[in-house]
mmCIF file of C-alpha atoms in Angstrom:
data_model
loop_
_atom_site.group_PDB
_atom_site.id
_atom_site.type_symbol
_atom_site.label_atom_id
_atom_site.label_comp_id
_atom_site.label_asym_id
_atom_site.label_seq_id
_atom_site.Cartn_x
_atom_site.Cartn_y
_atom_site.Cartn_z
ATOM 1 C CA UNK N 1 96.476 57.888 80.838
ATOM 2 C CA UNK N 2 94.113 59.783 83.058
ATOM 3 C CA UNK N 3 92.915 62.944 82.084
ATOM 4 C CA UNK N 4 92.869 65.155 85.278
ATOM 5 C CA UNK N 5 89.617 67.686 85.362
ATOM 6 C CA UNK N 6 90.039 71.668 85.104
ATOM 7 C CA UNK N 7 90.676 73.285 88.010
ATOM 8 C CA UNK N 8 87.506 75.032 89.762
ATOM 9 C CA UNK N 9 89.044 78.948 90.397
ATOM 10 C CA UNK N 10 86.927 80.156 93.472
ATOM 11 C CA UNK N 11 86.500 83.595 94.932
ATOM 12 C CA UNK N 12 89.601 84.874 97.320
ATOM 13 C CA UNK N 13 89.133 84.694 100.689
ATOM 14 C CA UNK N 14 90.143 88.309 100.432
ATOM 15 C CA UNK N 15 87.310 89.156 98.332
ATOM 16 C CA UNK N 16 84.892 86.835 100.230
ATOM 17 C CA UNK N 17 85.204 89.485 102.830
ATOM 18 C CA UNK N 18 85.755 93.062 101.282
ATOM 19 C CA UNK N 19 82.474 92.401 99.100
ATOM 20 C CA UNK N 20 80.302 92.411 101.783
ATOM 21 C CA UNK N 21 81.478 95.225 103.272
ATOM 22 C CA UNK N 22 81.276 96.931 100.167
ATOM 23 C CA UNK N 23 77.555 96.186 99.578
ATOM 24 C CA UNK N 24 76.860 96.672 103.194
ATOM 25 C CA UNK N 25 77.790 100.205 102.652
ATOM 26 C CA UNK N 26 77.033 100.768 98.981
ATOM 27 C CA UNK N 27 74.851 100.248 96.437
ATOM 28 C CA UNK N 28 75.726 99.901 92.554
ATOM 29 C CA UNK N 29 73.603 100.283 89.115
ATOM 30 C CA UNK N 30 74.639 100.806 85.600
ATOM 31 C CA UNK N 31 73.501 102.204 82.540
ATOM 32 C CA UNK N 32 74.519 99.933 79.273
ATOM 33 C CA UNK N 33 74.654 101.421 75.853
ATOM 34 C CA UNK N 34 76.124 99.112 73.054
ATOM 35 C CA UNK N 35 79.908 97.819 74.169
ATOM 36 C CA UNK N 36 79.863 100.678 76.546
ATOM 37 C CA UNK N 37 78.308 99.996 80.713
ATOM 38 C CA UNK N 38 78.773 103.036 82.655
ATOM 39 C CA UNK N 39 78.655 102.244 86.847
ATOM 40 C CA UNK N 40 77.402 104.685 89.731
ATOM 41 C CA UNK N 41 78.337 104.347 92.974
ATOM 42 C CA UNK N 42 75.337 105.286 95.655
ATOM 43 C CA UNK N 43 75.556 105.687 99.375
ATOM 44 C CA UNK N 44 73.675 102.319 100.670
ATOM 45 C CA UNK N 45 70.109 103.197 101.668
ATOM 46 C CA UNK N 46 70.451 107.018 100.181
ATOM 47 C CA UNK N 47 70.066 108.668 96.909
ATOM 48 C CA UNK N 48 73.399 110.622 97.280
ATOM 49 C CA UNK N 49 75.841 109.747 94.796
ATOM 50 C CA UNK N 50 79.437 108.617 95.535
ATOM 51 C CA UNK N 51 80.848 108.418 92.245
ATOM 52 C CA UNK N 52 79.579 108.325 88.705
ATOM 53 C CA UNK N 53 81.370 107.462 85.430
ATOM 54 C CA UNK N 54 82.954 104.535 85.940
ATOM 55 C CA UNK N 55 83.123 103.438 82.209
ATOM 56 C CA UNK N 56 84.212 99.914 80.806
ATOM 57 C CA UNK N 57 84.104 99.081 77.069
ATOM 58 C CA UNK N 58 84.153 95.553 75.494
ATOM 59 C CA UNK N 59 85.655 94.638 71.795
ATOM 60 C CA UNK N 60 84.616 91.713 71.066
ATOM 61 C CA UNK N 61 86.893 91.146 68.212
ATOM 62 C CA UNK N 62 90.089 92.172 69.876
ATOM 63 C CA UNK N 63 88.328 89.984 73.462
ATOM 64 C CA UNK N 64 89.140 93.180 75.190
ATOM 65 C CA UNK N 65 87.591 94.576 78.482
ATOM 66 C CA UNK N 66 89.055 98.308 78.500
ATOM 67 C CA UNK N 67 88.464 99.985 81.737
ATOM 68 C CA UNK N 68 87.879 103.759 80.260
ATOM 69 C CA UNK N 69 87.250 105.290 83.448
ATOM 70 C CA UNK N 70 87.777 103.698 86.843
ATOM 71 C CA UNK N 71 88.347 106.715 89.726
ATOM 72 C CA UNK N 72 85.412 105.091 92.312
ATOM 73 C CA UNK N 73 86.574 108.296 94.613
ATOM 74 C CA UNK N 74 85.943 105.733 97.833
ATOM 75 C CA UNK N 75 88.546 106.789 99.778
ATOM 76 C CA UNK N 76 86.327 109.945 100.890
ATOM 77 C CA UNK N 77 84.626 107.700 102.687
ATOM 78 C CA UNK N 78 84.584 106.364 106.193
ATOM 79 C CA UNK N 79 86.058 103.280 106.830
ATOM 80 C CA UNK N 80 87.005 102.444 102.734
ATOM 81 C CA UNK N 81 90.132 100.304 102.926
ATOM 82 C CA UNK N 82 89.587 97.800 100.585
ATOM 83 C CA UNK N 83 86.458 99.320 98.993
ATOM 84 C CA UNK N 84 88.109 99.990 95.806
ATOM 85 C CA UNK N 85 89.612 96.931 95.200
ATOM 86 C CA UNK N 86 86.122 95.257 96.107
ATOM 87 C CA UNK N 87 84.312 97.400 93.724
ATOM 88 C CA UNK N 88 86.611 96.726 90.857
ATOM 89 C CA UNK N 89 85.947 93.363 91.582
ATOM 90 C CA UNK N 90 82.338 93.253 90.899
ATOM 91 C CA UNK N 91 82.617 95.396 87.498
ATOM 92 C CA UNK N 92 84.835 93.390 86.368
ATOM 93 C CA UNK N 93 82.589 90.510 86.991
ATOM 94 C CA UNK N 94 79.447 92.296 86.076
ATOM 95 C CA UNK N 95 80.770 93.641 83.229
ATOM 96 C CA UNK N 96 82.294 90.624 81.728
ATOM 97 C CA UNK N 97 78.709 88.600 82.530
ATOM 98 C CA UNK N 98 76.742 91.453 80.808
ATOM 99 C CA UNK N 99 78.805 90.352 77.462
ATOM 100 C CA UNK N 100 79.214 86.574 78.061
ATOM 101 C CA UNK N 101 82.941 86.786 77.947
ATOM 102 C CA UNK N 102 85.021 83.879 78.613
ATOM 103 C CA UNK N 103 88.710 83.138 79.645
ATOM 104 C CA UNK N 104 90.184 84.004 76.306
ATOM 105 C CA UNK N 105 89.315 87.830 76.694
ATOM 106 C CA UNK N 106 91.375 90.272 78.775
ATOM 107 C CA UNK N 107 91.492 93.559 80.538
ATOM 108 C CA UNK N 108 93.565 96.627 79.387
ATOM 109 C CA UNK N 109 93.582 99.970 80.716
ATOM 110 C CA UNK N 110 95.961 102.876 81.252
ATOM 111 C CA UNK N 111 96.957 104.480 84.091
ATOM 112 C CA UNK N 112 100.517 106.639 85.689
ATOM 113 C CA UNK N 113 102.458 103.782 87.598
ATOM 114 C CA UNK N 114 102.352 105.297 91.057
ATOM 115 C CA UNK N 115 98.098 103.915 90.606
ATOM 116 C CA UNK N 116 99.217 100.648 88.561
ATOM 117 C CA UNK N 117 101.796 100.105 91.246
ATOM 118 C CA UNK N 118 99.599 101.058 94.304
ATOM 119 C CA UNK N 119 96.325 99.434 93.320
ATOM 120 C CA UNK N 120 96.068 97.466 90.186
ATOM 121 C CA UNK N 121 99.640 95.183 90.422
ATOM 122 C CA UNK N 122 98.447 94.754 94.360
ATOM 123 C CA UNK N 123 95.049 93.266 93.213
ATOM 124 C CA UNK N 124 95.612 89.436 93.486
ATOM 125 C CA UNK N 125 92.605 88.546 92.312
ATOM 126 C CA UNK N 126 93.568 89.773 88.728
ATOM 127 C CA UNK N 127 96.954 89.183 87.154
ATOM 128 C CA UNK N 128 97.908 93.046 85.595
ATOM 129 C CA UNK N 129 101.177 93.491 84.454
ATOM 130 C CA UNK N 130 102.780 96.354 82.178
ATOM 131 C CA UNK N 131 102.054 95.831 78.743
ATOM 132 C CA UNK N 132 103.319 98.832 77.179
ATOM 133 C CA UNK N 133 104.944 102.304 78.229
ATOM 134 C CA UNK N 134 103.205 105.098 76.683
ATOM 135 C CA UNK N 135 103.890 108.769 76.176
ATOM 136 C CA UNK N 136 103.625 110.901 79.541
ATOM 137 C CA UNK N 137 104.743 108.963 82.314
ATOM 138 C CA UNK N 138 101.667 106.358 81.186
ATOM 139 C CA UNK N 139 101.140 102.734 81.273
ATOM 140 C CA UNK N 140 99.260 100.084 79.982
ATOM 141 C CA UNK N 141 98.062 97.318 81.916
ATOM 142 C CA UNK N 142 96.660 94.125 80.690
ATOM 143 C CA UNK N 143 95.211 91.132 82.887
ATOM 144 C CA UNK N 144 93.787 87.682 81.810
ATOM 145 C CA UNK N 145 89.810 87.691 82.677
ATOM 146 C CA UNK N 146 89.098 84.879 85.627
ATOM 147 C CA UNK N 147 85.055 84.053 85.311
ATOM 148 C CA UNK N 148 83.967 83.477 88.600
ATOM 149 C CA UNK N 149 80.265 82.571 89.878
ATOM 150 C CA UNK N 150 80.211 85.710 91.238
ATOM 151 C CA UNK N 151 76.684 87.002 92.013
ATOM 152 C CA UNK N 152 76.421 90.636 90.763
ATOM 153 C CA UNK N 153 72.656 90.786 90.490
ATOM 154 C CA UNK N 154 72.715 93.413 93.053
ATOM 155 C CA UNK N 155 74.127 95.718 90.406
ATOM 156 C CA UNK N 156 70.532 97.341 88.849
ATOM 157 C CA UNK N 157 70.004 98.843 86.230
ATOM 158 C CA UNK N 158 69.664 102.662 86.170
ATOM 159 C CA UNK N 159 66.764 104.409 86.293
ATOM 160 C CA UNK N 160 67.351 108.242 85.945
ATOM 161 C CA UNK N 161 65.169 111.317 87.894
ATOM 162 C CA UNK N 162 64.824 114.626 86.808
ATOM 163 C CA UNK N 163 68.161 116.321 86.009
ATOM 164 C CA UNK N 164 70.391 113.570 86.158
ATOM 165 C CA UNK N 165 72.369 113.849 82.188
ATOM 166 C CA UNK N 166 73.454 109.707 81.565
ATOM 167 C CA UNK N 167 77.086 109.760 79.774
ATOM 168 C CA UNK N 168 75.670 107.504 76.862
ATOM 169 C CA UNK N 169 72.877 109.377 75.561
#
């Protein structure tokens, strides 16, 4: 009996696209405390910040990627179809590289279902699904964790100037 080989996931065309654009028009660093990476979201080639506090959190125990905070506010911005979605993409990836996580781990995070239904259930690159109803028109999403050679060096690590108050600290 032959034993076939796994199967080699690759990136989606869809993403093979959108992540250029993204990076073409934005620029991403982190700060990393612990279990606990918080993103920024820069103009390309400016200091002016697009969004800040985009928060993940790992338990290694329970092989859970929790996105804590994920509002990218994008859509301000010229010409951002797609930018979300492209983003969440490379924090995921980032994120999940920063903490060696594997297949076995997921992501979780909660979220009204007008946004699960809109965004996160659309995102085909991930496989999110309901995993609980909460309390106040809430739900929980969960989605298996696909490793991908994706290259996310671009994402630096933060360096702060005067002023600027990190969430971790």
């Amino acid at each position: 009996m032959a034993i076939s080989a796994p199967k080699m996931r690759c990136e989606s065309g869809f993403m093979l696209t959108q992540v250029p654009i993204f990076l073409k028009n934005f620029s991403l660093s982190f700060v990393k405390e612990g279990s606990c990476i918080e993103y920024f979201i820069e103009k390309r080639f400016s200091t002016e910040t697009i969004s800040s506090a985009l928060i993940f959190s790992y338990s290694p125990i329970a092989k859970d990627l929790h996105v804590s905070r994920f509002y990218p506010e994008l859509y301000r911005q010229t010409d951002s179809k797609y930018m979300s979605a492209a983003c969440f993409y490379l924090l995921i990836h980032h994120c999940a590289g920063s903490y060696s996580m594997d297949d076995a781990c997921h992501i979780s995070l909660e979220t009204v279902p007008t946004v699960s239904d809109g965004f996160y259930i659309r995102l085909k690159d991930f496989n999110f699904h309901v995993y609980k109803n909460r309390l106040g028109n809430v739900v929980e999403l969960i989605s298996d964790i696909f490793r991908l050679p994706v290259d996310t060096s671009m994402i630096k690590e933060r360096i702060f100037r005067d002023g600027d108050i990190p969430f971790l600290k």
